[in-house]
mmCIF file of C-alpha atoms and ligand atoms in Angstrom:
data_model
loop_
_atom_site.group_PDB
_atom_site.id
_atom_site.type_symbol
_atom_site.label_atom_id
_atom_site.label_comp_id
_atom_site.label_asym_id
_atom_site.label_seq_id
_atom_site.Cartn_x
_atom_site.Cartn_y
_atom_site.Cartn_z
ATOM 1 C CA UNK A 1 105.778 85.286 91.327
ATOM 2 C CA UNK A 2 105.525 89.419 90.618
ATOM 3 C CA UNK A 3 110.085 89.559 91.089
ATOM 4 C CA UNK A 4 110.147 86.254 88.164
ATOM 5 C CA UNK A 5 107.999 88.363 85.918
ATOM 6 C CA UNK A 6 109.556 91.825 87.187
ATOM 7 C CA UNK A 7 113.019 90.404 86.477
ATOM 8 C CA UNK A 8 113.268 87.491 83.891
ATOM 9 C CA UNK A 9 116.444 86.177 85.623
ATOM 10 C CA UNK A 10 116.953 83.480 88.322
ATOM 11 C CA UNK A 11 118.796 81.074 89.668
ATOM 12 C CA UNK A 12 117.581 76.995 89.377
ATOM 13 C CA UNK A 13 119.168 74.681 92.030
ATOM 14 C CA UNK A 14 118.326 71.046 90.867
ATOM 15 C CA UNK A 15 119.826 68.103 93.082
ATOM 16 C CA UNK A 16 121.296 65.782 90.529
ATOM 17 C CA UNK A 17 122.258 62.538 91.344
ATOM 18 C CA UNK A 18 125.831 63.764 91.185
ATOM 19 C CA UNK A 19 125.211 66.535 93.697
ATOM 20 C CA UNK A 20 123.423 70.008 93.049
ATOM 21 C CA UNK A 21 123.678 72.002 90.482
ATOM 22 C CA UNK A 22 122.753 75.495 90.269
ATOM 23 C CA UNK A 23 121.883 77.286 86.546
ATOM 24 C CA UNK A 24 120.662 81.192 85.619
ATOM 25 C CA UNK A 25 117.344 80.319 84.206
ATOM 26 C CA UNK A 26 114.801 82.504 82.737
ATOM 27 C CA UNK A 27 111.330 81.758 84.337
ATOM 28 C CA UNK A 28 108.204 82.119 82.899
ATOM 29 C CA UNK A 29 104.884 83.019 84.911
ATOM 30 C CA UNK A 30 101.753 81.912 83.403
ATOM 31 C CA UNK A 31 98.325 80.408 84.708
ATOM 32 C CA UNK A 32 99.576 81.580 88.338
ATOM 33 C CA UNK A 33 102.425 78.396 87.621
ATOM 34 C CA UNK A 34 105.698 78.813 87.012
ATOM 35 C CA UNK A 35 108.162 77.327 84.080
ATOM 36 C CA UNK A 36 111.450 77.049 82.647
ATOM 37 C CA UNK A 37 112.575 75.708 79.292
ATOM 38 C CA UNK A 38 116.066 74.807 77.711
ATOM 39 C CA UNK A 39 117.176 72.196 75.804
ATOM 40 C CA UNK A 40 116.099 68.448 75.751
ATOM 41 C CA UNK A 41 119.409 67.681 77.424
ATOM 42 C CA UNK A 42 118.265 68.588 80.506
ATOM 43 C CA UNK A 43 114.850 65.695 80.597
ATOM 44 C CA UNK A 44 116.443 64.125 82.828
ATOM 45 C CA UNK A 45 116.474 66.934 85.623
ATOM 46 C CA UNK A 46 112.198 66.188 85.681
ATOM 47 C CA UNK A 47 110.887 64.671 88.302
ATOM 48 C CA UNK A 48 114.094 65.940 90.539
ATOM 49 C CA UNK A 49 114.157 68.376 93.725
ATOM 50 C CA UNK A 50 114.529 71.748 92.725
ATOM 51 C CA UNK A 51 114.740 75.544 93.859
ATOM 52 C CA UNK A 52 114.624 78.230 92.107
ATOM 53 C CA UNK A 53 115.174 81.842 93.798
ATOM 54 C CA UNK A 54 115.260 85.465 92.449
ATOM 55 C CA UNK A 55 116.111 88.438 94.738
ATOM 56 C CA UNK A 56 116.043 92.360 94.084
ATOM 57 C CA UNK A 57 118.428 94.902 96.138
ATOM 58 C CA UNK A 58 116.366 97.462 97.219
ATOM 59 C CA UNK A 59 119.080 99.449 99.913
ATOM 60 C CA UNK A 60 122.503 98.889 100.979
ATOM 61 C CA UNK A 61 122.292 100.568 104.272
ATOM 62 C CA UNK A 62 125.652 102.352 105.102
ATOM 63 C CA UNK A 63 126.672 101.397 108.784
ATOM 64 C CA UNK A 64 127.231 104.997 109.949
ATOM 65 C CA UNK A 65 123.247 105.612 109.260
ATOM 66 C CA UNK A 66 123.138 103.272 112.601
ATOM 67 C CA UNK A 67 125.759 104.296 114.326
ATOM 68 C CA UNK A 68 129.259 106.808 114.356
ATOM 69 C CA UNK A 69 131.818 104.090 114.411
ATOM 70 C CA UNK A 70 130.847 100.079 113.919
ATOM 71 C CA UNK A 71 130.654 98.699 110.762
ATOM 72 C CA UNK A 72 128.039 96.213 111.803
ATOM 73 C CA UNK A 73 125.043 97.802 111.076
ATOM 74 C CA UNK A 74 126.577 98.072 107.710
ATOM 75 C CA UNK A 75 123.235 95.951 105.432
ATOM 76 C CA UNK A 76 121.250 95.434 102.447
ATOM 77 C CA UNK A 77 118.020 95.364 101.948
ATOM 78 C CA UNK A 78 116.101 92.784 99.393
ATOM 79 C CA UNK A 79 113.063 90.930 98.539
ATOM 80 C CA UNK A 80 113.191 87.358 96.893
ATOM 81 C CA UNK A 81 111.099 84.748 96.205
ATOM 82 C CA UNK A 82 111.594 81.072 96.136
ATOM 83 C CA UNK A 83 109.563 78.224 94.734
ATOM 84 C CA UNK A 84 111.006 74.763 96.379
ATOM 85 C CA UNK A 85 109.321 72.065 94.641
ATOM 86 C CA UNK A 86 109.512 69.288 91.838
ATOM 87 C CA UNK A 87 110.236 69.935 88.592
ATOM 88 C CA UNK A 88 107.444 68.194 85.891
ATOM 89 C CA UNK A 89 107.870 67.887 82.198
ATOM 90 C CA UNK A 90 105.305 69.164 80.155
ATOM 91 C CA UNK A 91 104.662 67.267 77.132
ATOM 92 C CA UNK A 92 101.441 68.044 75.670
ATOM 93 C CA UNK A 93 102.250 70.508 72.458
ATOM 94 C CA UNK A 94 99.553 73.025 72.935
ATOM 95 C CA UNK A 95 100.369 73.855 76.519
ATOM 96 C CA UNK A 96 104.242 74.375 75.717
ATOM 97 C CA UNK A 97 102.769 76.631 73.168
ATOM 98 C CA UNK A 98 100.882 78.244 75.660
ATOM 99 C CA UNK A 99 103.792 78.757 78.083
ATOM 100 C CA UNK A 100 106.406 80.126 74.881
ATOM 101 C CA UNK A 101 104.077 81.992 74.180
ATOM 102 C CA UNK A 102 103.094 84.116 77.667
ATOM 103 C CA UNK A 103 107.432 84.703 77.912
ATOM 104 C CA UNK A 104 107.229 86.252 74.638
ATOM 105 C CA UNK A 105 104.171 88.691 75.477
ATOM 106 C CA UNK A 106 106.262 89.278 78.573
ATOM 107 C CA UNK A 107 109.599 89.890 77.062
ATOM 108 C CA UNK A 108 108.344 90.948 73.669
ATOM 109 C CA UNK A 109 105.045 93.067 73.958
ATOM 110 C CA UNK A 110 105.733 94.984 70.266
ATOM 111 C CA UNK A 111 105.196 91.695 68.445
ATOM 112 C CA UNK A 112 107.213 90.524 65.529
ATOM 113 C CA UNK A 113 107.017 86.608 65.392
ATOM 114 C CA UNK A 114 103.939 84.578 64.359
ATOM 115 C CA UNK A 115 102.024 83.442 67.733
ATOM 116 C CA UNK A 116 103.225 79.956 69.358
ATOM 117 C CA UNK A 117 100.531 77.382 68.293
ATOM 118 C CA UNK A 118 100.570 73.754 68.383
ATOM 119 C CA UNK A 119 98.448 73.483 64.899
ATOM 120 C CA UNK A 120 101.235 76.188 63.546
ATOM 121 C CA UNK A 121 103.332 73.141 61.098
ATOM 122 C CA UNK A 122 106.185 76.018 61.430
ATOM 123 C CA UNK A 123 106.130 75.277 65.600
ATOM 124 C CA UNK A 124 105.510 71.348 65.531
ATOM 125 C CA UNK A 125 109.543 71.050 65.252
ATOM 126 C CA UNK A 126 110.375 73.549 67.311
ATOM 127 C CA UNK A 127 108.028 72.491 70.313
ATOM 128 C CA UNK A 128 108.861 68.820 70.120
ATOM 129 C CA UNK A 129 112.664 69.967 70.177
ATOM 130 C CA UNK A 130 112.375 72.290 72.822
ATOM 131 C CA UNK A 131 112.267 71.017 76.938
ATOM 132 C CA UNK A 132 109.302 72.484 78.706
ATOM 133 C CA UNK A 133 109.432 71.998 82.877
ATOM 134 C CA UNK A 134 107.213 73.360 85.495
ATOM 135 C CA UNK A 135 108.110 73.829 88.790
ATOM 136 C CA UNK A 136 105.826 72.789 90.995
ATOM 137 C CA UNK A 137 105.748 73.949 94.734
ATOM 138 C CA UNK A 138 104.340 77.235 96.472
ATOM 139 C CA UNK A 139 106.170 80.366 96.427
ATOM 140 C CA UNK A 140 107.530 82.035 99.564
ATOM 141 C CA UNK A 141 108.840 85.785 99.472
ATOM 142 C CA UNK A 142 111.120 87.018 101.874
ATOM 143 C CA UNK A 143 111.264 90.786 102.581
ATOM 144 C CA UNK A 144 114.274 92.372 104.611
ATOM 145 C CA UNK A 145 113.540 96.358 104.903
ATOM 146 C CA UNK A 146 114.808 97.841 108.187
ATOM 147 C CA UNK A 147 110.708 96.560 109.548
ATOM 148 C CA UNK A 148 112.357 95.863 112.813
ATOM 149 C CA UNK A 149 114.138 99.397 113.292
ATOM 150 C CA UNK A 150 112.921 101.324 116.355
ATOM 151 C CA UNK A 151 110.801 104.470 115.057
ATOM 152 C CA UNK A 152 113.625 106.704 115.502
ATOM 153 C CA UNK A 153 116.163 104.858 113.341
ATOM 154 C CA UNK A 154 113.577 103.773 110.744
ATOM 155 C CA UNK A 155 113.157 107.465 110.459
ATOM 156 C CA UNK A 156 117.427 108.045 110.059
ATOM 157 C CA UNK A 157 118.277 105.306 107.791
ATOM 158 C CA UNK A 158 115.088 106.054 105.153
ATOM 159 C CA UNK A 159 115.866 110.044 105.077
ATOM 160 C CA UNK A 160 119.458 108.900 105.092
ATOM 161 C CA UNK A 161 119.081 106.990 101.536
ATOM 162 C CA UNK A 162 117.344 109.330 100.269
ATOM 163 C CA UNK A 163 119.437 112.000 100.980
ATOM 164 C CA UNK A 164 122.973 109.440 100.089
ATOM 165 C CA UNK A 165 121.221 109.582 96.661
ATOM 166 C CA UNK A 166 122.720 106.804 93.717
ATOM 167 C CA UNK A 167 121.196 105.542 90.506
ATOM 168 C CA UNK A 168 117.372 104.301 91.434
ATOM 169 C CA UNK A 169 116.813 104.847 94.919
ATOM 170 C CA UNK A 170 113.631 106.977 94.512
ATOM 171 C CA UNK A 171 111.694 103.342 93.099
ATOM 172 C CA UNK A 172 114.185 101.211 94.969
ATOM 173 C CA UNK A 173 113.878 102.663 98.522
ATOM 174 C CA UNK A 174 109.641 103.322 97.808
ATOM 175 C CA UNK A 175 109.053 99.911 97.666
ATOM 176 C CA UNK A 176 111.009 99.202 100.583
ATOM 177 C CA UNK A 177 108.805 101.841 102.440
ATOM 178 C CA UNK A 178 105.821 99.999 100.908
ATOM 179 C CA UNK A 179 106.711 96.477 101.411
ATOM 180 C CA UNK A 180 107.495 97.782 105.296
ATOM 181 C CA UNK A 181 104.048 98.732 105.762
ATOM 182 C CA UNK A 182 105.390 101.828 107.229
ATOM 183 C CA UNK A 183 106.012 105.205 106.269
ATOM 184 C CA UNK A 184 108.298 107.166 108.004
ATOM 185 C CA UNK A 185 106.944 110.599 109.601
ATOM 186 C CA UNK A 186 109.132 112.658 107.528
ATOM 187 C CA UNK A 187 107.313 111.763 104.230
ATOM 188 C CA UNK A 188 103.517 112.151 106.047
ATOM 189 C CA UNK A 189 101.233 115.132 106.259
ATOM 190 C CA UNK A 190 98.193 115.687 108.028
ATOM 191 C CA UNK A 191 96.129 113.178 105.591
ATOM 192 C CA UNK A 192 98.258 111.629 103.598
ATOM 193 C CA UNK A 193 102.196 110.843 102.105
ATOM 194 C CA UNK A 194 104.343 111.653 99.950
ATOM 195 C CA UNK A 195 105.607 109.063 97.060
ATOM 196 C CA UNK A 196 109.566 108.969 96.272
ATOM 197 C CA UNK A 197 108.799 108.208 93.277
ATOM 198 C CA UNK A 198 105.050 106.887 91.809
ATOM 199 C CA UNK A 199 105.080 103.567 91.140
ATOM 200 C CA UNK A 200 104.988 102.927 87.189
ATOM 201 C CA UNK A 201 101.555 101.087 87.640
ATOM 202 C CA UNK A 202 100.024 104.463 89.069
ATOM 203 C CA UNK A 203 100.757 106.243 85.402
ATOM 204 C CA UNK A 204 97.371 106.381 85.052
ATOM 205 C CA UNK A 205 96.341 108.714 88.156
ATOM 206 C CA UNK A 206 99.129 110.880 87.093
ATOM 207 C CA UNK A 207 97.777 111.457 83.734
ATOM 208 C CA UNK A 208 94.490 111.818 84.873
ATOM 209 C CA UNK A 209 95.819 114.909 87.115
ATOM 210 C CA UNK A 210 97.608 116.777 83.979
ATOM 211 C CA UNK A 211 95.555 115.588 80.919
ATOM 212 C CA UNK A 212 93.413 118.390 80.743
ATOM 213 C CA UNK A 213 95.854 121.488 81.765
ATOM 214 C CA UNK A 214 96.733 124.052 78.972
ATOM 215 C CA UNK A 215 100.350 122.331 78.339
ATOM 216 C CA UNK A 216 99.096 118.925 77.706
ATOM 217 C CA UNK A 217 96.015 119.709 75.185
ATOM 218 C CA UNK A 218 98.282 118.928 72.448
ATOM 219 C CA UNK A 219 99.265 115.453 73.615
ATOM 220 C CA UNK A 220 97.911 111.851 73.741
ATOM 221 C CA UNK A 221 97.863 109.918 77.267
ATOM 222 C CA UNK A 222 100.346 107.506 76.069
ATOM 223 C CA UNK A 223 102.805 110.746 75.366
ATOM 224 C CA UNK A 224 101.751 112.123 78.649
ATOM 225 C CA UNK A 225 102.309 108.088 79.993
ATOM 226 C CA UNK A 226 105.604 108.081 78.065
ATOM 227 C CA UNK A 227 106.993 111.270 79.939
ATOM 228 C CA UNK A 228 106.207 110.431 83.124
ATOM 229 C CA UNK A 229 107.885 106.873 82.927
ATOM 230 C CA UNK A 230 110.689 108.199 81.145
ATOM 231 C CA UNK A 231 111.860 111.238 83.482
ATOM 232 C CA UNK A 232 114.946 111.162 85.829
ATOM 233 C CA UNK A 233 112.453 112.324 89.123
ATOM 234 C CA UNK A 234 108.804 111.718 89.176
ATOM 235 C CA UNK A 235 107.291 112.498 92.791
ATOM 236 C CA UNK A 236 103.312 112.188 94.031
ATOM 237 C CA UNK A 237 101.406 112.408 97.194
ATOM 238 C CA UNK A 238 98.671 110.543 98.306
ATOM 239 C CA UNK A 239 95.826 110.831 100.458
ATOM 240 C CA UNK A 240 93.304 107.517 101.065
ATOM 241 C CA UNK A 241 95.522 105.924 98.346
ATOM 242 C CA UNK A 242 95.287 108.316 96.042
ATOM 243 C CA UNK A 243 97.269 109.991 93.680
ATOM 244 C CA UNK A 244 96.441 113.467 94.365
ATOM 245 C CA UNK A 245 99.240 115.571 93.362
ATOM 246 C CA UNK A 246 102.414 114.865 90.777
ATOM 247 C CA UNK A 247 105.314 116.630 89.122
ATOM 248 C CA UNK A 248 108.274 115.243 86.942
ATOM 249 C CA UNK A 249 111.455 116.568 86.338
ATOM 250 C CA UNK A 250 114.123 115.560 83.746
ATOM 251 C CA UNK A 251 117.919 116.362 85.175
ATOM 252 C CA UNK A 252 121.266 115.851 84.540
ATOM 253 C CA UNK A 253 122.406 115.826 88.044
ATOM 254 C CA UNK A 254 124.939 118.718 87.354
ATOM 255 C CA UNK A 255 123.913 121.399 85.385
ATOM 256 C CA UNK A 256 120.009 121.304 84.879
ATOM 257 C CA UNK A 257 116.811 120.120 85.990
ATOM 258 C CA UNK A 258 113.673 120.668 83.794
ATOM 259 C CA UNK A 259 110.443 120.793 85.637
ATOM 260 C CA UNK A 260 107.125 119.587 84.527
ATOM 261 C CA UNK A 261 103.590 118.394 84.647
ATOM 262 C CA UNK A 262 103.435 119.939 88.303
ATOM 263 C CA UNK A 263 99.045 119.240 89.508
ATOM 264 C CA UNK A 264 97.496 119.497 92.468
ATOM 265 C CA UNK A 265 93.854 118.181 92.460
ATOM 266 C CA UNK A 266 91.786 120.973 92.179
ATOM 267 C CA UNK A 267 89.717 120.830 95.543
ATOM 268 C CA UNK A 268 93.382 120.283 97.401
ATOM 269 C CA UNK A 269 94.549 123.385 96.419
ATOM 270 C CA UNK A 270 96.133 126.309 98.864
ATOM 271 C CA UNK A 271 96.549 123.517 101.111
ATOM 272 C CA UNK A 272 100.241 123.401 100.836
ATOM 273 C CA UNK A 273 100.421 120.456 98.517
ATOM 274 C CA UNK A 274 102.008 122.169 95.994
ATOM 275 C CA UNK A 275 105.033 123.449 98.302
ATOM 276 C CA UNK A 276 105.481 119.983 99.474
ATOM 277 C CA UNK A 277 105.435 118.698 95.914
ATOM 278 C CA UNK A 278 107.965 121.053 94.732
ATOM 279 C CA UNK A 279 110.270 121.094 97.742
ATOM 280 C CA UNK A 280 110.670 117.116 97.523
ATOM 281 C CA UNK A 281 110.961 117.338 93.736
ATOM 282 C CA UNK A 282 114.031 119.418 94.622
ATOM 283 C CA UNK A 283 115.313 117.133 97.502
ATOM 284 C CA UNK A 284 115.613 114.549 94.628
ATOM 285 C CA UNK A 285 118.981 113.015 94.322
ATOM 286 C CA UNK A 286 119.620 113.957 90.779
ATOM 287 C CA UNK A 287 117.962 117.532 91.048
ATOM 288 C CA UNK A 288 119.232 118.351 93.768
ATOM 289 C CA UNK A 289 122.791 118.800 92.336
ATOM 290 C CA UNK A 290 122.014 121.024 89.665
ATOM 291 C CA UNK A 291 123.196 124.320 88.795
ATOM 292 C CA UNK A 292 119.424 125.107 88.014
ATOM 293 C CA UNK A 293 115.995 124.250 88.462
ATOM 294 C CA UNK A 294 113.868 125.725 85.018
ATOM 295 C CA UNK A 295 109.928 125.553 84.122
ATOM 296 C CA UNK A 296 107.729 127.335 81.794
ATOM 297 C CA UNK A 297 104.410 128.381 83.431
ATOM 298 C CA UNK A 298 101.104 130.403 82.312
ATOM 299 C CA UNK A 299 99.896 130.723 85.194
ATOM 300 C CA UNK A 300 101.183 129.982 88.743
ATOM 301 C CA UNK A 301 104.226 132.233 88.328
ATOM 302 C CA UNK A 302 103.218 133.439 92.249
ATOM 303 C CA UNK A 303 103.476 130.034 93.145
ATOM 304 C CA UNK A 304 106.893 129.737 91.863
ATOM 305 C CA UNK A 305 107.898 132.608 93.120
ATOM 306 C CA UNK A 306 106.786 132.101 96.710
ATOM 307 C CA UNK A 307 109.320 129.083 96.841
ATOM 308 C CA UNK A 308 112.228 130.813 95.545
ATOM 309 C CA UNK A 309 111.797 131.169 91.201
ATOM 310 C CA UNK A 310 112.674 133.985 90.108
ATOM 311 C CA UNK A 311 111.638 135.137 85.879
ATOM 312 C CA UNK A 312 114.305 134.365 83.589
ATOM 313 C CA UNK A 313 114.918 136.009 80.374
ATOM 314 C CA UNK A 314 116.780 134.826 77.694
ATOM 315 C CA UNK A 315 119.785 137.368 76.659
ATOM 316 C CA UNK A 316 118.549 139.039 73.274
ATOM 317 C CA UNK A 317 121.313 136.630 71.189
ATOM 318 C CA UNK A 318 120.094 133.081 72.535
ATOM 319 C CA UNK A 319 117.774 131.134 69.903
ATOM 320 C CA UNK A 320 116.087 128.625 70.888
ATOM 321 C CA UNK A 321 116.098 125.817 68.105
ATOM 322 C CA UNK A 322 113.604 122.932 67.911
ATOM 323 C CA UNK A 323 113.402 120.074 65.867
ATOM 324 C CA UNK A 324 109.905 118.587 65.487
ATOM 325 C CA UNK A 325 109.926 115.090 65.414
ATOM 326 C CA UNK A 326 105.913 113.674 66.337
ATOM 327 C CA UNK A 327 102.740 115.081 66.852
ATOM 328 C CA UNK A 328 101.120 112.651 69.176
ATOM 329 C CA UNK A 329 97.409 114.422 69.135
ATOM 330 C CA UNK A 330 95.965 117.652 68.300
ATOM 331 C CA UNK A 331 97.001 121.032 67.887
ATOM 332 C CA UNK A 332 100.290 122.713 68.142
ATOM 333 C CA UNK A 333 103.015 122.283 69.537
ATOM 334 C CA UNK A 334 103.996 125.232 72.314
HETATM 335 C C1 LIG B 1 100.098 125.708 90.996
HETATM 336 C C2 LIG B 1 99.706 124.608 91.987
HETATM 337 C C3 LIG B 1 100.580 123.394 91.747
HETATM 338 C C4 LIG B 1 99.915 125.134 93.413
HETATM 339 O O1 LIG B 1 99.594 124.113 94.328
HETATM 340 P P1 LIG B 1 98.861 124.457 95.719
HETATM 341 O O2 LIG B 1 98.838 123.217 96.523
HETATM 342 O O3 LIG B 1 97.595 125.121 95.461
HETATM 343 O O4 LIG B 1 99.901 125.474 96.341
HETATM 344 P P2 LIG B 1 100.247 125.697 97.883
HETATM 345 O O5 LIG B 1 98.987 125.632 98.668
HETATM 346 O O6 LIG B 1 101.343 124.837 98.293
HETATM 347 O O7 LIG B 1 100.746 127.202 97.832
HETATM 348 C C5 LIG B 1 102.059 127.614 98.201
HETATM 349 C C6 LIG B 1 102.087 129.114 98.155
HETATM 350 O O8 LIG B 1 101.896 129.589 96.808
HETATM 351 C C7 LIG B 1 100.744 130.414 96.725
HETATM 352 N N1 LIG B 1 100.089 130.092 95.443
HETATM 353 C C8 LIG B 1 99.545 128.940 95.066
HETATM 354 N N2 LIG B 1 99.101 129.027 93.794
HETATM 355 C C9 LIG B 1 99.384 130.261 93.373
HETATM 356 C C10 LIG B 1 99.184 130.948 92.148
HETATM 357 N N3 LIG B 1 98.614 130.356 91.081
HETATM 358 N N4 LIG B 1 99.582 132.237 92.065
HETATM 359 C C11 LIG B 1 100.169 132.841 93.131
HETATM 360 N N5 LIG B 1 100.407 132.220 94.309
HETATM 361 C C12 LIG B 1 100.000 130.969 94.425
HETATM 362 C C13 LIG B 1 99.895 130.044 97.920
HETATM 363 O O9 LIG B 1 99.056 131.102 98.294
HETATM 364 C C14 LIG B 1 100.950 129.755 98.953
HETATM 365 O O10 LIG B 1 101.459 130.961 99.454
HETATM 366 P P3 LIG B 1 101.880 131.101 100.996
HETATM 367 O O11 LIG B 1 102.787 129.981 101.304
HETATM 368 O O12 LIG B 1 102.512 132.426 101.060
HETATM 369 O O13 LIG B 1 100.615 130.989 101.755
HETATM 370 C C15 LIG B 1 98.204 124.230 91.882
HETATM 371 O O14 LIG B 1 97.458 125.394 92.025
HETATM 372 C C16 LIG B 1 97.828 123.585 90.581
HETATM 373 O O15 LIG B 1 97.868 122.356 90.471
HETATM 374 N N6 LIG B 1 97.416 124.399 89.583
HETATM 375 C C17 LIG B 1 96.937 123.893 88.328
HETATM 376 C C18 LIG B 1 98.053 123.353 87.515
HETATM 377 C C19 LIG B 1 99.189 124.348 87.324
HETATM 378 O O16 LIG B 1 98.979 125.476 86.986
HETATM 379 N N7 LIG B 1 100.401 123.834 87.526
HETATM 380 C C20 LIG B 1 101.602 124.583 87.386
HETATM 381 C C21 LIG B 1 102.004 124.581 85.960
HETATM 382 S S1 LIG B 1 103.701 125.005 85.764
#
């Protein structure tokens, strides 16, 4: 059910009498069921046969990852789930309401419409008009990630995504690693792994690691949240399943990458964590390509330094110009 919620599109097969037809539907996941609705046109498809599928790319796997000269190893991988089942009308008023009203919390958190209620007279119209249908049948997921490559190849084809690059393939190719059940050797260390990118559910360990460093005293969670979500690169490593170190960079993929909110749990450091950190921030498809790699720092300049920074100055005619827009907490703004 997570890829209907994750992706609000799928495809509905219903077996007509006239033969099968197959519709882009928008499903809705609530009270662990899952729905459809559309226009009264389509009663008639209750009580018929029905599929309905949704599937994410996650890697198209170039062939010469596998091998020098055949195209045949040439693949993608995906995930997709499928609920095969019967489709049911629902009639009663206050559970169409209910179902309306869990897509728009899903597809429209920030509000802006008067809740779907069955005792709302400005709804009883619209809820008679509209056609409510729940598939019923259990879900199935299927998962194709390379989990059948010998060691050795699992080990080429992951480092060689990662190092082909395109839009995405830091989330894209870390859930393939995680649906595998498998992570290859070359993101472990003694203890842990390291995290392409940090899954957007794990926003809160991050900001737990930088909320209460010098830079961020000035800034709410949900800013700190925002910036992590929002950057280009966002990398992690973990140890028991936790989020023990992060860093974020925003980059352009050509001239400049802009690094940030770099932690290391403080009883992990001069452990190495940070060198790892930084080097696979670097590695990262769209920072690796710029002309520069820039930070501010108070404090760990000898960190930096150690891994190749060196101090910048600003020539004596460069301003630096700043246009204030929000102060999310606190204090000023550095
Ligand atoms: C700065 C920080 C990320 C370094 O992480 P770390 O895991 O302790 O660093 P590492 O163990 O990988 O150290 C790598 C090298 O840098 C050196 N180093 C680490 N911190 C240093 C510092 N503050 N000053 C000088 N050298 C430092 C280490 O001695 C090591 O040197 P070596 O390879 O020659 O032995 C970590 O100390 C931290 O989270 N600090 C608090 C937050 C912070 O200041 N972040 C940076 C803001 S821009």
């Amino acid at each position: 059910m997570e890829l209907f919620e994750k992706l609000g599109l799928a495809q509905l097969c219903v077996m007509r009498e006239d033969g099968p037809v197959v519709r882009p539907v928008h499903p809705i996941v609530h009270g662990g069921g899952v729905y459809l609705h559309g226009r009264r046109g389509h009663a008639d498809w209750a009580g018929r046969p029905a599929v309905l599928v949704a599937q994410e790319v996650l890697a198209v796997v170039p062939s010469w990852l596998r091998h020098p000269e055949r195209a045949c190893p040439a693949t993608t991988w995906f995930r997709s789930t499928e609920v095969r089942g019967t489709l049911v009308e629902v009639v009663e008023p206050a559970e169409k309401a209910a179902v309306l009203q869990s897509m728009m919390e899903r597809w429209q958190p920030e509000g802006g419409y008067r809740p779907l209620s069955a005792e709302d007279p400005m709804y009883a119209g619209p809820l008679q008009g509209v056609l409510v249908l729940r598939l019923d049948g259990e879900p199935t997921t299927r998962v194709k990630v390379g989990g059948n490559l010998a060691a050795p190849d699992w080990e080429r084809v992951t480092r060689g995504l990662w190092e082909r690059g395109g839009n995405g393939v830091d989330g894209r190719l870390q859930l393939a690693i995680d649906l595998a059940g498998r992570t290859p050797g070359w993101l472990t260390f003694p203890g842990g792994r390291a995290l392409l990118r940090v899954p957007d559910a794990r926003v809160g360990e991050a900001v737990a690691l930088v909320r209460d460093r010098y830079w961020n005293t000035m800034w709410s969670d949900a800013t700190v949240a925002a910036a992590h979500l929002g950057s280009t690169a966002w990398v992690g490593l973990e140890r028991d399943g936790e989020l023990v170190a992060t860093a974020r960079a925003v980059a352009d993929g050509g001239k400049l990458a802009y690094v940030m909110d770099v932690a290391v749990r403080d009883d992990l450091h001069g452990e190495g964590l940070g060198r790892r950190l930084i080097g696979l921030l670097e590695s990262h498809p769209a920072v690796r390509g710029c002309a520069w790699i820039g930070l501010h720092t108070r404090g760990a300049q000898g960190f930096y330094r150690r891994l190749g920074y060196a101090d910048f100055t600003p020539p004596p005619d460069r301003v630096e110009l700043r246009r204030y827009r929000t102060l999310a907490g606190p204090g000023t703004l550095g």
